[in-house]
Coordinates of C-alpha atoms and ligand atoms in Angstrom, one line a residue:
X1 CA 150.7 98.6 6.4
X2 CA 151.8 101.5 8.2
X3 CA 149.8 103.5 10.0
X4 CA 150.4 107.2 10.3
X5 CA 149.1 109.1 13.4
X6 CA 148.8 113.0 12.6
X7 CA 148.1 114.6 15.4
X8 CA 146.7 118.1 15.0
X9 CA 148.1 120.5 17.2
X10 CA 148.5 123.7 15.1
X11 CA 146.9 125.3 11.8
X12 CA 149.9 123.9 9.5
X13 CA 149.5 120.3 11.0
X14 CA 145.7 120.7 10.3
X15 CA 145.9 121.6 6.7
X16 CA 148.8 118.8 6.0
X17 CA 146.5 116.2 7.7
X18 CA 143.7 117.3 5.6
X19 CA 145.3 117.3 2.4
X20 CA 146.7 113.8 2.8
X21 CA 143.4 112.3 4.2
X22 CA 141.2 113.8 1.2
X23 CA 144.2 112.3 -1.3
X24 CA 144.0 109.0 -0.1
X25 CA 139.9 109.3 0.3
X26 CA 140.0 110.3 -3.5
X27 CA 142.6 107.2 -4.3
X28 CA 139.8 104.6 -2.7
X29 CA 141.7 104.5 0.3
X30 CA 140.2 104.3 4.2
X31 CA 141.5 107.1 6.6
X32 CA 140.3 107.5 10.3
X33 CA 139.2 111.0 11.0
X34 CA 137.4 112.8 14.4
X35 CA 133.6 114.2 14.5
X36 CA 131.8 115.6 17.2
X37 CA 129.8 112.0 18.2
X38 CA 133.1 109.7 18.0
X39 CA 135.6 109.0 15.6
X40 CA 134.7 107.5 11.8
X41 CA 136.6 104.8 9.6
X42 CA 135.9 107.1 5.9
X43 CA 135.9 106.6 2.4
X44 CA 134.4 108.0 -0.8
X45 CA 130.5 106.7 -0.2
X46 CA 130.1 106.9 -3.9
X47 CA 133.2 103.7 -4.6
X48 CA 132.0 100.7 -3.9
X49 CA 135.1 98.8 -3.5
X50 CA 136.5 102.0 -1.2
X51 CA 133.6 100.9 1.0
X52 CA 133.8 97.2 0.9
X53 CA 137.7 97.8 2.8
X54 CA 135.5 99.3 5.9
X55 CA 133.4 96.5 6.0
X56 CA 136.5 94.1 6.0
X57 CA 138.6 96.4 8.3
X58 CA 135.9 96.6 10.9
X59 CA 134.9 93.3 10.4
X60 CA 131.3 94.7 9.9
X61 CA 128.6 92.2 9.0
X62 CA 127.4 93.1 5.7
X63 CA 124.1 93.7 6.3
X64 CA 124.3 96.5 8.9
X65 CA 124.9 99.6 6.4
X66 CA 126.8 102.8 6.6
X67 CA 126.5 106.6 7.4
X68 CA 127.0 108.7 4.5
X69 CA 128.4 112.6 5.6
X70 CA 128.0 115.3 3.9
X71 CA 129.3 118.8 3.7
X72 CA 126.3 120.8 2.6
X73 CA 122.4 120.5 2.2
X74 CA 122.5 120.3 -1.7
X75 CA 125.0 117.6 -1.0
X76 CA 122.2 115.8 0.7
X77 CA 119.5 116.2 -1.8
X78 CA 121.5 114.9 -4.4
X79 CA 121.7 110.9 -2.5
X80 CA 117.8 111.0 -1.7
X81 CA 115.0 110.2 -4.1
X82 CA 113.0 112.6 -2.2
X83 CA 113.4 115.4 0.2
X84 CA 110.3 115.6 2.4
X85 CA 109.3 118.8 4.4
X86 CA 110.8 117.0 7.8
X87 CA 114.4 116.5 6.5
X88 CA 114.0 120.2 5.7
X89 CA 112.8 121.0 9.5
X90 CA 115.8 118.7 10.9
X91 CA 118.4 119.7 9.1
X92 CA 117.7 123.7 9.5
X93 CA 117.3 123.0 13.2
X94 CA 120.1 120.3 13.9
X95 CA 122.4 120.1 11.0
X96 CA 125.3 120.4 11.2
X97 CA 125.3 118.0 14.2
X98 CA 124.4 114.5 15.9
X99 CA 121.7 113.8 13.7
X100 CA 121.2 111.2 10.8
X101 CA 118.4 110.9 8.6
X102 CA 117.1 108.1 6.2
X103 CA 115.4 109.0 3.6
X104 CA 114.7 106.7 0.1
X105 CA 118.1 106.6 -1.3
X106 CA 118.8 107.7 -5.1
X107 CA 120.4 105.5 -7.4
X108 CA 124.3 106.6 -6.9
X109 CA 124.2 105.1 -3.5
X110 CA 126.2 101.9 -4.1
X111 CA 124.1 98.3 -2.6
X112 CA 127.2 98.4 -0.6
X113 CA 126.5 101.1 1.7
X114 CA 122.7 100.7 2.1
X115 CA 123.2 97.0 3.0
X116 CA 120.4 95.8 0.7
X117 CA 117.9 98.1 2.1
X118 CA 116.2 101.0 -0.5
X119 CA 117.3 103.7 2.0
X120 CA 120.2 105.5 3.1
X121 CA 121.0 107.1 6.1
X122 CA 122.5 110.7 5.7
X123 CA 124.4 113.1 8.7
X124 CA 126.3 116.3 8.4
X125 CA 128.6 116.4 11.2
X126 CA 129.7 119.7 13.4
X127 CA 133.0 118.7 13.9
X128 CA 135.3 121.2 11.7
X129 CA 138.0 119.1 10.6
X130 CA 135.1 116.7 9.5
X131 CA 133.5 119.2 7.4
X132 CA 136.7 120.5 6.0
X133 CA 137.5 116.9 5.0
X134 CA 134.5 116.1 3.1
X135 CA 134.2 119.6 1.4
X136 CA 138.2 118.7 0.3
X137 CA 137.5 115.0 -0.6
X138 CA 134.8 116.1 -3.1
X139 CA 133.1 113.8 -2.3
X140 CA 130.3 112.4 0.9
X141 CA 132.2 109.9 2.8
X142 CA 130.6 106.9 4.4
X143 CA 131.9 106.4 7.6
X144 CA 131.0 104.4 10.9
X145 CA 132.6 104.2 14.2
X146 CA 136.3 103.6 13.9
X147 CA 136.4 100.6 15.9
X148 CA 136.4 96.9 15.7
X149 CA 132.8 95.5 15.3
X150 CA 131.4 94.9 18.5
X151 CA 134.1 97.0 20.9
X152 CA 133.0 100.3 22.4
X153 CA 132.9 102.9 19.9
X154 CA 136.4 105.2 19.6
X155 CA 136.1 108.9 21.8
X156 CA 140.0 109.5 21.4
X157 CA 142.3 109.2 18.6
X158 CA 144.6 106.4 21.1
X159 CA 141.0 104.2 20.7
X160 CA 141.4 104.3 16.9
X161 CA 145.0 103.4 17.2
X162 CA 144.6 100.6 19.4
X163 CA 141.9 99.2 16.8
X164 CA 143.2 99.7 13.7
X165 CA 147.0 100.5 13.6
X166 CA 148.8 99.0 10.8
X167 CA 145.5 98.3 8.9
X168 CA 144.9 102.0 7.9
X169 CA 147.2 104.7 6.2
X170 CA 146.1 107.4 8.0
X171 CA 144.7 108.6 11.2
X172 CA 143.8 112.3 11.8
X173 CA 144.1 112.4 16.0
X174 CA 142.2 115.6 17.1
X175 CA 141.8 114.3 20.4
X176 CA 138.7 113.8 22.1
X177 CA 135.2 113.8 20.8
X178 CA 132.8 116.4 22.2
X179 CA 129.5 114.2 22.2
X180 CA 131.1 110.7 22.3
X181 CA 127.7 108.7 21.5
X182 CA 126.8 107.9 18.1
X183 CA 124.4 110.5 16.4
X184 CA 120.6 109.9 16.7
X185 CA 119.5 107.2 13.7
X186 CA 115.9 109.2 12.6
X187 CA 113.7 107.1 9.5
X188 CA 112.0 109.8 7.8
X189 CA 110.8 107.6 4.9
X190 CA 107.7 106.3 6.9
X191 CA 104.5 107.8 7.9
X192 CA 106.0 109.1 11.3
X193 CA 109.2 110.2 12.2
X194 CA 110.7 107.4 13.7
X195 CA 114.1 107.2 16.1
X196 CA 116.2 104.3 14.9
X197 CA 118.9 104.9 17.8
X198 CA 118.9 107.1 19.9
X199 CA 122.0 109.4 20.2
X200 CA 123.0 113.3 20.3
X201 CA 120.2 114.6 19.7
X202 CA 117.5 113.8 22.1
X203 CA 113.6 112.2 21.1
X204 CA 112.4 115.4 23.4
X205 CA 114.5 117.9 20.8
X206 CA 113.4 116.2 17.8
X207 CA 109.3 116.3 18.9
X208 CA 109.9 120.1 19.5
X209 CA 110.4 120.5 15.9
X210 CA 108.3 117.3 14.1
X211 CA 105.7 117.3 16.8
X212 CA 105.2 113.5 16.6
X213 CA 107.9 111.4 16.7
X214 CA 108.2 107.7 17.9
X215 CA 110.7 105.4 18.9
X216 CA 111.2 102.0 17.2
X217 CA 110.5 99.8 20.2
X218 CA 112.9 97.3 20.2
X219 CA 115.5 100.2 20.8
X220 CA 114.0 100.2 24.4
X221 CA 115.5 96.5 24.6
X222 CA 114.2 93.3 24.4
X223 CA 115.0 92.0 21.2
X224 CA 117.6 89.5 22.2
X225 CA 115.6 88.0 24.2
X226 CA 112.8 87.8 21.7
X227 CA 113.3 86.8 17.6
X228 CA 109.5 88.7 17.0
X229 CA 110.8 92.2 17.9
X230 CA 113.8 93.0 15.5
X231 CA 115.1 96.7 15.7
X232 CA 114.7 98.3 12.0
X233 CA 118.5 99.9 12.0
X234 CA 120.4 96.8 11.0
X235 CA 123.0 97.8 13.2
X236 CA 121.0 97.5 16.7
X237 CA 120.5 94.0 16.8
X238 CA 124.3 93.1 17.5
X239 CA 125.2 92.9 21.0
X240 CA 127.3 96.2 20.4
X241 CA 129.6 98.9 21.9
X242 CA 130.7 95.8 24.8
X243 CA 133.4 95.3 26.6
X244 CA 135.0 92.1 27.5
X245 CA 133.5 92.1 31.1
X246 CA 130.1 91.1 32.0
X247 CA 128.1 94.4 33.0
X248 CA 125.8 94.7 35.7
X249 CA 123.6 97.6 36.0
X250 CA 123.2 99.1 39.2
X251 CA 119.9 101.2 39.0
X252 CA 117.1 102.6 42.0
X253 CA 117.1 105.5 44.1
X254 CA 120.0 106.7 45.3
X255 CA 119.9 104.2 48.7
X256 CA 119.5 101.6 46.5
X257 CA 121.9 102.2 44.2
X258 CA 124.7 102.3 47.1
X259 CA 123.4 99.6 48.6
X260 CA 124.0 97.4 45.3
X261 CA 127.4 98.4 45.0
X262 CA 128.2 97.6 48.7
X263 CA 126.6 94.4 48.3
X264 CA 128.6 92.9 45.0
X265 CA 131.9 94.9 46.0
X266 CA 131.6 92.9 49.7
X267 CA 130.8 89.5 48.2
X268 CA 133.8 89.8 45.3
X269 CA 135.8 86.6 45.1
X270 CA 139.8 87.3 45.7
X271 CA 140.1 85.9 41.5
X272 CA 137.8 88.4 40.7
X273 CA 138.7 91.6 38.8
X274 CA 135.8 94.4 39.5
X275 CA 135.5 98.0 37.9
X276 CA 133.2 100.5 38.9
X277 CA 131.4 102.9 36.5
X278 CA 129.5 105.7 38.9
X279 CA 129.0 109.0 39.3
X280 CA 130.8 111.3 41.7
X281 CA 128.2 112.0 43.8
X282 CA 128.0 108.0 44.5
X283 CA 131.8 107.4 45.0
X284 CA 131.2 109.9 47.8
X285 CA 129.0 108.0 49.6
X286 CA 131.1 104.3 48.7
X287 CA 133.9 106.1 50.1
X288 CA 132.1 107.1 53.7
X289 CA 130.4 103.5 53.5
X290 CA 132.1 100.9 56.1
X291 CA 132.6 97.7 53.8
X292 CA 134.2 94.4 56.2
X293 CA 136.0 95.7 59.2
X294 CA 136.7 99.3 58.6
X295 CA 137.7 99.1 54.6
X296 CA 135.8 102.0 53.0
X297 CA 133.3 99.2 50.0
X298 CA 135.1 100.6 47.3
X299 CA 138.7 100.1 48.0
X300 CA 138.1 96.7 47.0
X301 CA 137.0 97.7 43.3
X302 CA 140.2 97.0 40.8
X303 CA 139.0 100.4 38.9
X304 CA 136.6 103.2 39.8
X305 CA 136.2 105.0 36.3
X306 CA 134.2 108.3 37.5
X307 CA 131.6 109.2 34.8
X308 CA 131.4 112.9 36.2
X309 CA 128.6 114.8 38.2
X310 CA 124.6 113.1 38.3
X311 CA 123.7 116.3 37.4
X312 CA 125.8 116.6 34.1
X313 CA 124.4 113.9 31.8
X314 CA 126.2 115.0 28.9
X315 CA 129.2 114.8 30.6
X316 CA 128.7 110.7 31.6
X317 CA 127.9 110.4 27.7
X318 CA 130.8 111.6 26.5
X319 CA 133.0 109.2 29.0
X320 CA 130.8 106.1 28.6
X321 CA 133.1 104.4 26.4
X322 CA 136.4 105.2 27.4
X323 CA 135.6 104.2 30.7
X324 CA 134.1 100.5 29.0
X325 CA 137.4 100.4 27.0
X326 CA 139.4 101.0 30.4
X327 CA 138.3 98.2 31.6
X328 CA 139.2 96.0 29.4
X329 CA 142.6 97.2 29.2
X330 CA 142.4 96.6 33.0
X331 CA 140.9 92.7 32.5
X332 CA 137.6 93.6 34.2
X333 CA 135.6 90.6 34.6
X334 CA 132.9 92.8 36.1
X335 CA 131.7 95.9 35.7
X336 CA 129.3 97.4 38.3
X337 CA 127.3 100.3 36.1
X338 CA 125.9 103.1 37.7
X339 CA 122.3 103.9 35.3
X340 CA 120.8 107.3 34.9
X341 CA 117.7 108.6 33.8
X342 CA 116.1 107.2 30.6
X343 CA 115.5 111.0 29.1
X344 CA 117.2 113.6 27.2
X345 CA 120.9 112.3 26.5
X346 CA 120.2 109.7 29.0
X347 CA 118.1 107.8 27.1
X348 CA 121.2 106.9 24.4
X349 CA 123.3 106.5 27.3
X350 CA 121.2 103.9 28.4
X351 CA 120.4 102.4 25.3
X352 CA 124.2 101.9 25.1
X353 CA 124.8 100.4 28.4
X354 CA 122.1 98.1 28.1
X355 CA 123.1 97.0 24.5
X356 CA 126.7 96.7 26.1
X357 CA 125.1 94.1 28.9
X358 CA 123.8 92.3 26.4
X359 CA 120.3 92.9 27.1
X360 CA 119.8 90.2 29.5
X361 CA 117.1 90.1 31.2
X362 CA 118.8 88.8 34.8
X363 CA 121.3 92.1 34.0
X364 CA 118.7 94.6 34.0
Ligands
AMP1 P1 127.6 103.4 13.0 O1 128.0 103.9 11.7 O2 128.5 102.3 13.5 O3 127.4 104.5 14.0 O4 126.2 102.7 12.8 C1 125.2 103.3 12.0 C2 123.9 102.9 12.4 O5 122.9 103.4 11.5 C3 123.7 101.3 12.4 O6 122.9 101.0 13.5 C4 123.0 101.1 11.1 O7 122.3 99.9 11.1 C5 122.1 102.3 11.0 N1 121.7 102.6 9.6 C6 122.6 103.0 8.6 N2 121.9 103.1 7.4 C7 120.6 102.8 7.7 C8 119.4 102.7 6.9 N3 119.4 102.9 5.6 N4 118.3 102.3 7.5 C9 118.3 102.0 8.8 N5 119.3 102.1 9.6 C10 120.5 102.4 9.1
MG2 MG1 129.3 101.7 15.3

C-alpha cells in the first residue's frame, strides 16, 4: 500500500488533508492523524471491522482496548450508559484535552473496542486538526498511539512514518505533539475516581476538582514482578513505550545522580554502545567532571539526548520518547536515564520510563 504523507503547512493543505482523512475514515479505512498527547492510528469507533485493521496494524493484543475521541459533550453521552456528576466536573474542567474517562459503555460500542470489558474509555482531544477531523468524519474515532505495539509512542509525524509506511493510506504530518505523553486513563464507573495511567493531566489537577481520587496501585510499578497485582487498564501490563536498549535509571540527589553517570560511563566496555537521557543542568556538571585522564565522563556516551531544563518538567515529557526512539535508531545497548520527580507531569514521565525498563526491580 502506499502511504501518503500530507504534511500541513498552510490553510489549503489543511483542509485537503482533512477531507481525504474523513473520506477514508468514513470508507472503513485507518488514517494516522496528530493530537496534542502524541499521534493516533483512527478509524470509525462505531465499524467493527474498521477497528479490527488497528489491532492488526499495530499488532495490538486484543485484549488491551481502544480510545474512543470525540468532538463534542453530547457526542460523549451518547457511547455511555450513564453520565455521572464527575464526567460532568472533568470534562467542563479538562475537556477538550489530555484526559480519558471510562464510564459503562452503551450498546453501540462494538466488543471490539472495549476488549471484552463493559466499559469504554472516552477523550476529547485539544488538538485542532483532531477535532476538525472527527467533527468531519461524522463519526467518534477510536484511535491509540500510532506506533508499533510495544515501541515508544509517535511525538512527530517522521515516528509514524517509520512505523507504519506502506501499511496506511494516509498520514496527516502536523509536526510535533504539544504534550507527547499519552492522556491520563481516569475509571469513573467505580465508587472513587480512580487514575488508570497517568498522563497529561496530573492526579494533583484532577483531586482539585473530584476531591478524592486514587491511583490504581500497580501503576506505581510492580506488577511484573508480581502475577497478584494486575493494573486494571489492559494496556499497562505490557512492557510498553521501550526501546531496544536496556534502560537504567539514574535517580538521587543531584551528587548522586552525577556520580552514577560517571561511574557506568567510566566502566563502559569498548563494544558497548551508551546513550544518555539527562537534563541540562546535569550535562553541565558531566561536562566539568574529569572522567580517565583528563576526558570530560561524558565524551564517552555514543548519544547525549538532552531532555531540557530540571525545572521544566513539561518540557522532558514532551521529548521522552523521541529521545527513546533516538536511540534505537543509534543501536543503544544502554541507556543511562536521568529520573525526576514522581509529581505533577512527573509522575507519567516516570511511569513511562519505568514501564520502558521493564520494571525490574535491579533497574530501579
Ligand atoms: P493507547 O490508546 O495506546 O494510548 O492506550 C489506551 C490505554 O487505555 C490502554 O492502557 C488501555 O488498556 C486503556 N483503556 C482503554 N479502554 C479502557 C477501558 N474500558 N477500561 C480500562 N482501560 C482502558
Ligand atoms: Mg499506546
Amino acid at each position: 500500500m502506499e502511504t501518503k504523507r500530507l504534511l500541513i503547512d498552510d490553510l489549503a493543505r489543511k483542509e485537503q488533508a482533512l477531507r481525504e482523512a474523513a473520506e477514508l475514515i468514513r470508507q472503513g479505512e485507518v488514517v494516522a492523524f496528530p493530537t496534542e498527547t502524541v499521534y493516533g492510528l483512527g478509524a470509525n469507533a462505531l465499524d467493527s471491522s474498521a477497528c479490527a485493521k488497528i489491532f492488526e496494524i499495530k499488532g495490538r493484543p486484543a485484549d488491551n482496548p481502544l480510545i474512543v475521541h470525540v468532538a463534542s459533550v453530547p457526542e460523549a453521552k451518547k457511547l455511555v450508559k450513564d453520565w455521572p456528576p464527575e464526567a460532568e466536573i472533568c470534562a467542563r474542567q479538562f475537556w477538550p484535552g489530555p484526559l480519558t474517562i471510562v464510564l459503562p459503555k452503551a450498546d453501540c460500542i462494538p466488543d471490539i473496542i472495549s476488549g471484552g470489558l463493559d466499559t469504554v474509555a472516552i477523550r476529547m482531544p485539544s488538538h485542532p486538526l483532531a477535532l476538525e477531523l472527527i467533527a468531519k468524519a461524522e463519526c467518534p474515532i477510536a484511535a491509540p498511539s500510532a506506533n508499533i505495539s510495544g515501541k515508544p509512542s509517535p511525538t512527530e509525524g517522521e515516528h509514524v512514518w517509520q512505523d507504519f509506511c506502506g501499511k496506511i493510506p494516509l498520514l496527516i504530518d502536523a509536526g510535533k505533539c504539544k504534550v507527547g505523553l499519552e492522556s491520563t486513563v481516569l475509571d469513573l464507573s467505580g465508587k472513587t475516581p480512580l487514575i488508570l495511567r497517568p498522563g497529561g493531566v496530573t492526579w494533583e489537577q484532577l483531586a482539585a476538582v473530584l476531591g478524592k481520587v486514587e491511583l490504581d496501585p500497580a501503576v506505581e510499578g510492580g506488577f511484573l514482578i508480581s502475577d497478584s497485582l494486575q493494573p486494571k487498564a489492559p494496556g499497562m501490563k505490557y512492557r510498553h513505550y521501550a526501546p531496544q536498549g536496556e534502560i537504567v535509571l539514574i535517580s538521587g540527589h543531584k551528587e548522586q545522580r552525577i556520580a552514577q553517570f560517571i561511574s557506568r560511563l567510566n566502566n563502559k566496555k569498548a563494544s558497548e554502545r551508551m546513550a544518555l537521557l539527562c537534563f541540562e543542568e546535569t550535562a553541565v556538571a558531566l561536562r566539568e567532571a574529569a572522567g580517565g585522564v583528563s576526558q570530560p565522563a561524558i565524551a564517552k556516551a555514543d548519544l547525549v539526548f538532552l531532555l531540557g531544563s530540571r525545572k521544566n518538567m513539561a518540557e522532558a515529557a514532551s521529548r521522552l520518547f523521541k529521545g527513546l526512539r533516538l536511540c534505537d535508531q543509534h543501536k543503544i545497548g544502554i541507556i543511562l536515564a536521568e529520573a525526576m520527580e514522581e509529581k505533577g507531569i512527573g509522575r507519567a514521565f516516570m511511569n513511562r520510563l519505568k514501564k520502558a525498563a521493564g520494571y525490574k526491580k535491579d533497574r530501579l
